[in-house]
Amino acid sequence: MAHRLPLTGSWNLQNPMPTCCLMSGSPRVALVLAGGGLVGGAWMVGALHAIAEETGWDPGSADHVIGTSAGSMLAAMLTSAVPPWLLLAYGSGESLEGLRALDEPKARRFGAHLRLHWSFPRPVLGSPGLALRSLREPWKYGPAGIVAWLPQGVISTEPLKDVIKRVVPRGWSSHPGLWITAIDYESGKRVVFGRAGSPPASLADAVAASCAVPGFYHPVTIAGRRYIDGGLYSPANLDLAGETDAELVVCLNPMSSRHRGGLLEPTGPLAGLVRGDNRRIIDRERNVLERSGRRVLLLEPSAADLNVMGLNYMSRRRADRVMRSAVATTTATLLGVEAAAVLRRLPSGAADRVRRPSSSPATWPDELFPPERRTA
């Protein structure tokens, strides 16, 4: 009989002396993956791999998985039979001969190559209705109201969809608790695909919508309505974990950090402004969750990570170094805090989910990607 783990206290992962007290059992878990562009996505891949390697827990087995922007793609793949170690191999450009779904040129992985979207252009306003409403009530729409004034993006999201379709050709993930966030480009409201009562969508379309940075990517049309980047509502949409029955919330946010360096350093205030450091938003959402009795394990880039990540979060050249750095720093963080003991007490993941087989990809068994773990 499984024992539950009542959790008390909270964790500050930059402090080697955590303020948590642990008891025995196993809580229900929500995994929250934030936005962060290609570089932020690479950091989360490394961090997820470190979590699985160090604790034996499979992040894809979380009871609830919430993905925003770059985090939506990782959430979709993670819950659809792509374990962290394979995300790492895929992202690093390693040859995966024998795995047709994932063996593609490195430049195309995670939809990183850019392609124009051929359509009738909107040279002035991307969303005239939302732009005008934001004039009357700017406090109501936040960043979504501001970006409504930008021209409609011209880069196609089809490469993003193609990545997901390689793993889930149609329909939704078989994971019952996968939520993907986006913004309705007409109303400015947040939409959570996969949640009961939300508009039906394929997983590929939902991920593309969540990643559709306004003014850059072309909006994604689903059932006659246009959608854009879910990170405009909140960088991680961490607050959504409060709508679940999760007792433990694990959040990976590559856009925030506790480190504050000198004015011109990569960890300094100017670099944070360029990156879009959102720690105040994350802290506010985390505090609400903790006041409700949930424990939040927040993983963020270290100073060493920030030095590697740079300021351009859409850079493809840094991905390999960022993933390696995230593996090393996240492993060190988990070794240095008692919070990792909670993850180790969670049910262990299947061997093929937390450890890479020693043989070559061409010899990996078909059972590694069972259809029931991919498509609903």
Short mmCIF file of C-alpha atoms in Angstrom, two decimals:
data_model
loop_
_atom_site.label_atom_id
_atom_site.label_comp_id
_atom_site.label_asym_id
_atom_site.label_seq_id
_atom_site.Cartn_x
_atom_site.Cartn_y
_atom_site.Cartn_z
CA MET A 1 0.00 0.00 0.00
CA ALA A 2 1.43 3.36 -1.05
CA HIS A 3 1.96 5.97 1.62
CA ARG A 4 1.17 9.64 1.00
CA LEU A 5 3.79 12.26 1.72
CA PRO A 6 2.46 15.27 3.59
CA LEU A 7 4.80 18.13 2.76
CA THR A 8 5.51 21.11 4.93
CA GLY A 9 7.71 24.13 4.34
CA SER A 10 9.07 25.54 1.09
CA TRP A 11 12.33 25.43 -0.84
CA ASN A 12 14.72 28.09 -2.00
CA LEU A 13 16.96 26.23 -4.42
CA GLN A 14 19.67 28.86 -4.30
CA ASN A 15 20.06 28.24 -0.56
CA PRO A 16 22.02 25.10 0.38
CA MET A 17 20.10 24.95 3.67
CA PRO A 18 16.47 24.31 2.62
CA THR A 19 13.56 25.30 4.81
CA CYS A 20 11.59 22.12 4.25
CA CYS A 21 10.50 19.30 6.49
CA LEU A 22 9.79 15.95 4.84
CA MET A 23 7.51 13.15 5.92
CA SER A 24 6.74 9.80 4.29
CA GLY A 25 4.48 9.17 1.27
CA SER A 26 3.88 10.17 -2.36
CA PRO A 27 2.06 13.39 -3.36
CA ARG A 28 0.22 14.10 -6.58
CA VAL A 29 2.48 16.15 -8.82
CA ALA A 30 2.08 18.93 -11.38
CA LEU A 31 4.96 19.68 -13.75
CA VAL A 32 4.97 23.22 -15.17
CA LEU A 33 7.22 24.07 -18.13
CA ALA A 34 7.57 27.76 -18.97
CA GLY A 35 8.42 29.66 -22.13
CA GLY A 36 11.92 30.73 -23.07
CA GLY A 37 12.56 30.39 -26.80
CA LEU A 38 15.08 27.95 -28.23
CA VAL A 39 17.69 28.67 -25.57
CA GLY A 40 15.21 28.41 -22.71
CA GLY A 41 13.90 25.17 -24.19
CA ALA A 42 17.42 23.79 -24.33
CA TRP A 43 17.92 24.67 -20.67
CA MET A 44 14.70 22.84 -19.72
CA VAL A 45 15.76 19.75 -21.69
CA GLY A 46 18.99 19.60 -19.69
CA ALA A 47 17.18 20.19 -16.42
CA LEU A 48 14.58 17.48 -17.14
CA HIS A 49 17.35 15.02 -17.96
CA ALA A 50 19.13 15.84 -14.71
CA ILE A 51 15.92 15.34 -12.71
CA ALA A 52 15.35 11.89 -14.19
CA GLU A 53 18.99 10.83 -13.83
CA GLU A 54 19.43 12.10 -10.29
CA THR A 55 16.08 11.12 -8.75
CA GLY A 56 14.82 8.19 -10.84
CA TRP A 57 11.49 9.99 -11.28
CA ASP A 58 10.07 10.32 -14.80
CA PRO A 59 8.89 13.94 -15.26
CA GLY A 60 6.49 12.78 -17.96
CA SER A 61 4.63 10.71 -15.37
CA ALA A 62 3.49 13.78 -13.45
CA ASP A 63 -0.26 13.73 -12.81
CA HIS A 64 -0.60 17.14 -14.48
CA VAL A 65 1.71 18.68 -17.08
CA ILE A 66 1.26 22.35 -18.04
CA GLY A 67 3.22 23.75 -20.99
CA THR A 68 3.60 27.31 -22.24
CA SER A 69 5.35 28.43 -25.43
CA ALA A 70 8.68 26.51 -25.66
CA GLY A 71 7.54 24.53 -22.64
CA SER A 72 4.44 23.40 -24.54
CA MET A 73 6.55 21.56 -27.10
CA LEU A 74 8.56 19.81 -24.40
CA ALA A 75 5.39 19.00 -22.46
CA ALA A 76 3.81 17.49 -25.57
CA MET A 77 6.84 15.34 -26.38
CA LEU A 78 7.52 14.37 -22.76
CA THR A 79 3.96 13.08 -22.25
CA SER A 80 3.94 11.34 -25.63
CA ALA A 81 6.62 8.69 -25.16
CA VAL A 82 9.75 10.85 -25.57
CA PRO A 83 11.74 10.53 -22.31
CA PRO A 84 14.16 13.23 -21.07
CA TRP A 85 17.29 11.41 -22.18
CA LEU A 86 15.90 11.15 -25.72
CA LEU A 87 14.94 14.83 -25.71
CA LEU A 88 18.59 15.52 -24.86
CA ALA A 89 19.88 13.33 -27.70
CA TYR A 90 17.36 14.82 -30.12
CA GLY A 91 18.15 18.40 -29.15
CA SER A 92 21.90 17.90 -29.37
CA GLY A 93 21.60 16.74 -32.97
CA GLU A 94 22.75 13.19 -32.30
CA SER A 95 22.10 10.69 -35.09
CA LEU A 96 19.03 8.65 -34.17
CA GLU A 97 19.08 6.22 -37.05
CA GLY A 98 16.34 3.68 -36.58
CA LEU A 99 13.96 6.18 -34.97
CA ARG A 100 12.28 7.62 -38.04
CA ALA A 101 10.06 9.91 -35.99
CA LEU A 102 13.04 11.77 -34.54
CA ASP A 103 15.95 11.24 -36.93
CA GLU A 104 16.09 14.54 -38.84
CA PRO A 105 18.77 17.17 -39.50
CA LYS A 106 19.87 19.05 -36.40
CA ALA A 107 18.87 22.43 -37.86
CA ARG A 108 15.26 21.24 -38.10
CA ARG A 109 14.92 19.82 -34.61
CA PHE A 110 12.34 21.40 -32.31
CA GLY A 111 11.07 23.27 -35.39
CA ALA A 112 14.09 25.59 -35.29
CA HIS A 113 14.26 26.29 -39.03
CA LEU A 114 12.29 29.27 -40.26
CA ARG A 115 9.84 29.32 -43.16
CA LEU A 116 7.60 32.09 -44.43
CA HIS A 117 3.84 31.77 -44.06
CA TRP A 118 2.26 32.68 -47.39
CA SER A 119 -1.00 34.51 -46.79
CA PHE A 120 -2.65 37.86 -47.31
CA PRO A 121 -0.60 40.28 -45.19
CA ARG A 122 -1.88 42.50 -42.38
CA PRO A 123 0.48 45.46 -42.74
CA VAL A 124 -0.85 47.51 -39.81
CA LEU A 125 -2.48 45.72 -36.86
CA GLY A 126 -2.30 42.03 -36.09
CA SER A 127 -5.59 42.18 -34.15
CA PRO A 128 -7.48 45.46 -34.70
CA GLY A 129 -10.36 44.56 -32.36
CA LEU A 130 -8.10 43.66 -29.45
CA ALA A 131 -5.92 46.72 -30.08
CA LEU A 132 -8.90 49.07 -29.88
CA ARG A 133 -10.29 47.40 -26.75
CA SER A 134 -6.89 47.67 -25.10
CA LEU A 135 -7.00 51.43 -25.68
CA ARG A 136 -10.17 51.68 -23.63
CA GLU A 137 -9.12 49.23 -20.90
CA PRO A 138 -5.31 48.76 -21.05
CA TRP A 139 -5.21 47.27 -17.53
CA LYS A 140 -7.50 44.44 -18.62
CA TYR A 141 -5.45 42.95 -21.46
CA GLY A 142 -1.83 43.38 -20.37
CA PRO A 143 0.88 42.33 -22.87
CA ALA A 144 -1.72 40.79 -25.23
CA GLY A 145 -3.26 44.22 -25.72
CA ILE A 146 0.14 45.72 -26.51
CA VAL A 147 1.18 43.13 -29.09
CA ALA A 148 -2.19 43.44 -30.83
CA TRP A 149 -0.75 46.64 -32.32
CA LEU A 150 2.08 44.71 -34.00
CA PRO A 151 1.75 43.52 -37.59
CA GLN A 152 0.75 39.89 -37.99
CA GLY A 153 3.81 37.64 -37.97
CA VAL A 154 5.02 36.14 -41.24
CA ILE A 155 7.00 33.09 -40.06
CA SER A 156 5.14 29.81 -40.45
CA THR A 157 4.40 27.56 -37.46
CA GLU A 158 4.24 24.49 -39.73
CA PRO A 159 7.78 23.38 -38.75
CA LEU A 160 6.63 23.41 -35.10
CA LYS A 161 3.59 21.32 -35.98
CA ASP A 162 5.73 18.87 -37.95
CA VAL A 163 7.84 18.11 -34.86
CA ILE A 164 4.76 17.16 -32.83
CA LYS A 165 3.16 15.22 -35.68
CA ARG A 166 6.22 13.01 -35.85
CA VAL A 167 5.36 11.77 -32.37
CA VAL A 168 1.58 12.30 -32.27
CA PRO A 169 0.34 12.27 -35.89
CA ARG A 170 -3.20 13.26 -34.96
CA GLY A 171 -5.40 13.92 -31.97
CA TRP A 172 -4.17 14.61 -28.45
CA SER A 173 -1.63 13.02 -26.15
CA SER A 174 -2.85 9.99 -24.22
CA HIS A 175 -1.76 11.75 -21.01
CA PRO A 176 -5.03 12.79 -19.31
CA GLY A 177 -3.55 15.81 -17.53
CA LEU A 178 -1.73 17.64 -20.33
CA TRP A 179 -2.66 21.33 -20.64
CA ILE A 180 -1.29 23.69 -23.29
CA THR A 181 -1.80 27.45 -22.96
CA ALA A 182 -2.43 30.05 -25.68
CA ILE A 183 -4.04 33.47 -26.09
CA ASP A 184 -7.15 34.13 -28.20
CA TYR A 185 -5.90 36.85 -30.56
CA GLU A 186 -9.32 38.49 -30.79
CA SER A 187 -10.44 38.50 -27.16
CA GLY A 188 -7.05 38.52 -25.42
CA LYS A 189 -8.24 35.75 -23.10
CA ARG A 190 -6.16 32.78 -22.04
CA VAL A 191 -7.23 29.44 -23.47
CA VAL A 192 -6.03 26.16 -21.95
CA PHE A 193 -6.16 23.42 -24.57
CA GLY A 194 -6.68 19.96 -23.08
CA ARG A 195 -8.68 21.26 -20.13
CA ALA A 196 -12.34 20.31 -19.87
CA GLY A 197 -14.53 22.90 -21.57
CA SER A 198 -11.76 24.31 -23.78
CA PRO A 199 -11.98 24.34 -27.59
CA PRO A 200 -11.02 21.02 -29.17
CA ALA A 201 -7.66 21.04 -30.94
CA SER A 202 -5.02 18.65 -32.16
CA LEU A 203 -1.86 18.55 -30.07
CA ALA A 204 0.21 19.88 -32.98
CA ASP A 205 -2.07 22.90 -33.46
CA ALA A 206 -2.19 23.65 -29.72
CA VAL A 207 1.60 23.59 -29.39
CA ALA A 208 2.03 25.78 -32.47
CA ALA A 209 -0.49 28.26 -31.06
CA SER A 210 1.29 28.36 -27.70
CA CYS A 211 4.61 29.05 -29.45
CA ALA A 212 3.29 31.68 -31.90
CA VAL A 213 5.21 34.77 -30.76
CA PRO A 214 3.18 37.74 -32.07
CA GLY A 215 4.82 39.89 -34.71
CA PHE A 216 7.13 36.97 -35.55
CA TYR A 217 5.13 33.78 -36.03
CA HIS A 218 1.89 33.79 -37.97
CA PRO A 219 -1.09 33.22 -35.62
CA VAL A 220 -2.51 29.70 -35.55
CA THR A 221 -6.14 29.30 -36.56
CA ILE A 222 -8.13 26.66 -34.69
CA ALA A 223 -11.85 26.24 -35.34
CA GLY A 224 -12.03 29.66 -36.97
CA ARG A 225 -10.25 31.60 -34.20
CA ARG A 226 -6.64 32.84 -34.15
CA TYR A 227 -4.28 32.09 -31.27
CA ILE A 228 -0.86 33.36 -30.19
CA ASP A 229 1.84 32.70 -27.58
CA GLY A 230 0.46 31.59 -24.20
CA GLY A 231 3.36 33.28 -22.43
CA LEU A 232 1.71 36.65 -22.95
CA TYR A 233 -0.70 35.87 -20.12
CA SER A 234 1.99 34.52 -17.81
CA PRO A 235 5.55 33.29 -18.47
CA ALA A 236 4.78 29.85 -17.00
CA ASN A 237 1.05 30.02 -16.22
CA LEU A 238 2.07 28.55 -12.88
CA ASP A 239 -1.25 29.65 -11.39
CA LEU A 240 -3.03 26.90 -13.35
CA ALA A 241 -1.53 24.32 -10.98
CA GLY A 242 -3.93 25.75 -8.41
CA GLU A 243 -6.82 24.36 -10.46
CA THR A 244 -5.51 20.82 -10.10
CA ASP A 245 -5.33 18.41 -7.18
CA ALA A 246 -1.52 18.56 -7.17
CA GLU A 247 0.15 18.73 -3.76
CA LEU A 248 3.66 19.18 -5.18
CA VAL A 249 4.33 21.53 -8.11
CA VAL A 250 7.63 21.27 -10.00
CA CYS A 251 8.22 24.34 -12.17
CA LEU A 252 11.06 24.87 -14.65
CA ASN A 253 11.40 28.53 -15.64
CA PRO A 254 14.42 29.48 -17.77
CA MET A 255 13.50 33.17 -17.83
CA SER A 256 13.96 33.91 -14.12
CA SER A 257 16.96 33.72 -11.84
CA ARG A 258 17.90 34.59 -8.27
CA HIS A 259 21.40 35.71 -9.26
CA ARG A 260 22.17 39.41 -9.50
CA GLY A 261 25.55 40.44 -10.86
CA GLY A 262 27.08 43.75 -11.87
CA LEU A 263 25.41 46.20 -14.22
CA LEU A 264 27.02 44.87 -17.40
CA GLU A 265 27.41 41.21 -16.42
CA PRO A 266 25.24 38.42 -17.91
CA THR A 267 23.59 38.09 -14.50
CA GLY A 268 23.11 41.84 -14.11
CA PRO A 269 19.98 44.00 -14.32
CA LEU A 270 20.50 45.13 -17.93
CA ALA A 271 20.86 41.55 -19.15
CA GLY A 272 17.80 40.58 -17.13
CA LEU A 273 15.82 43.36 -18.80
CA VAL A 274 16.85 42.20 -22.28
CA ARG A 275 16.04 38.57 -21.45
CA GLY A 276 12.68 39.49 -19.98
CA ASP A 277 13.43 38.28 -16.45
CA ASN A 278 10.04 37.46 -14.94
CA ARG A 279 10.91 36.38 -11.41
CA ARG A 280 8.43 38.81 -9.84
CA ILE A 281 5.53 37.22 -11.75
CA ILE A 282 6.75 33.72 -10.93
CA ASP A 283 7.20 34.61 -7.26
CA ARG A 284 3.68 36.04 -7.07
CA GLU A 285 2.14 32.91 -8.58
CA ARG A 286 4.28 30.65 -6.41
CA ASN A 287 3.23 32.50 -3.26
CA VAL A 288 -0.44 32.00 -4.09
CA LEU A 289 0.12 28.26 -4.53
CA GLU A 290 2.05 27.99 -1.28
CA ARG A 291 -0.64 29.86 0.63
CA SER A 292 -3.10 27.25 -0.63
CA GLY A 293 -0.99 24.52 1.02
CA ARG A 294 0.89 23.29 -2.06
CA ARG A 295 4.65 22.92 -2.14
CA VAL A 296 6.47 24.44 -5.10
CA LEU A 297 9.87 23.27 -6.32
CA LEU A 298 11.09 26.05 -8.63
CA LEU A 299 14.12 25.37 -10.81
CA GLU A 300 15.81 28.36 -12.48
CA PRO A 301 19.09 28.97 -14.32
CA SER A 302 22.17 29.46 -12.19
CA ALA A 303 24.76 32.18 -12.75
CA ALA A 304 26.83 29.65 -14.74
CA ASP A 305 23.81 28.88 -16.93
CA LEU A 306 23.13 32.56 -17.61
CA ASN A 307 26.71 33.06 -18.75
CA VAL A 308 26.21 30.36 -21.37
CA MET A 309 22.65 31.29 -22.36
CA GLY A 310 23.47 34.84 -23.42
CA LEU A 311 20.82 37.40 -24.32
CA ASN A 312 19.36 36.02 -27.57
CA TYR A 313 16.94 33.30 -26.52
CA MET A 314 16.21 32.38 -30.14
CA SER A 315 19.85 31.47 -30.88
CA ARG A 316 20.39 27.96 -32.23
CA ARG A 317 24.16 28.06 -31.82
CA ARG A 318 24.08 27.94 -28.02
CA ALA A 319 21.70 25.00 -27.57
CA ASP A 320 24.32 22.27 -27.02
CA ARG A 321 26.29 24.24 -24.45
CA VAL A 322 23.12 25.34 -22.67
CA MET A 323 21.86 21.75 -22.34
CA ARG A 324 25.20 20.55 -20.97
CA SER A 325 25.33 23.42 -18.51
CA ALA A 326 21.76 22.77 -17.33
CA VAL A 327 22.49 19.08 -16.76
CA ALA A 328 25.51 19.95 -14.60
CA THR A 329 23.96 22.79 -12.61
CA THR A 330 20.60 21.10 -12.04
CA THR A 331 22.34 17.92 -10.89
CA ALA A 332 24.40 19.98 -8.45
CA THR A 333 21.27 21.75 -7.22
CA LEU A 334 19.42 18.49 -6.62
CA LEU A 335 22.43 17.03 -4.80
CA GLY A 336 22.60 20.06 -2.58
CA VAL A 337 19.03 20.41 -1.40
CA GLU A 338 16.79 18.13 0.60
CA ALA A 339 13.92 18.88 -1.78
CA ALA A 340 15.31 16.29 -4.20
CA ALA A 341 14.45 13.65 -1.60
CA VAL A 342 10.79 14.31 -2.33
CA LEU A 343 11.29 13.49 -6.01
CA ARG A 344 13.26 10.36 -5.11
CA ARG A 345 10.34 9.16 -2.99
CA LEU A 346 7.95 9.45 -5.92
CA PRO A 347 7.23 6.21 -7.82
CA SER A 348 10.29 5.35 -9.91
CA GLY A 349 9.95 5.73 -13.65
CA ALA A 350 10.21 2.80 -16.06
CA ALA A 351 13.83 1.96 -16.87
CA ASP A 352 13.52 3.07 -20.49
CA ARG A 353 12.17 6.45 -19.38
CA VAL A 354 14.87 7.45 -16.91
CA ARG A 355 17.95 5.70 -18.32
CA ARG A 356 19.16 5.51 -21.89
CA PRO A 357 19.62 1.99 -23.31
CA SER A 358 23.27 1.17 -23.84
CA SER A 359 22.77 -0.10 -27.40
CA SER A 360 22.54 1.98 -30.58
CA PRO A 361 19.22 3.62 -31.55
CA ALA A 362 18.74 1.22 -34.46
CA THR A 363 18.44 -1.69 -32.00
CA TRP A 364 16.05 -0.06 -29.54
CA PRO A 365 12.85 -2.08 -29.14
CA ASP A 366 9.54 -0.94 -30.60
CA GLU A 367 8.14 -1.01 -27.06
CA LEU A 368 10.11 2.17 -26.35
CA PHE A 369 7.35 4.06 -28.18
CA PRO A 370 4.13 2.13 -27.49
CA PRO A 371 1.22 3.73 -29.41
CA GLU A 372 -0.95 3.93 -26.29
CA ARG A 373 1.61 6.30 -24.78
CA ARG A 374 1.52 8.61 -27.77
CA THR A 375 -1.93 9.29 -29.12
CA ALA A 376 -5.29 9.49 -27.38
#
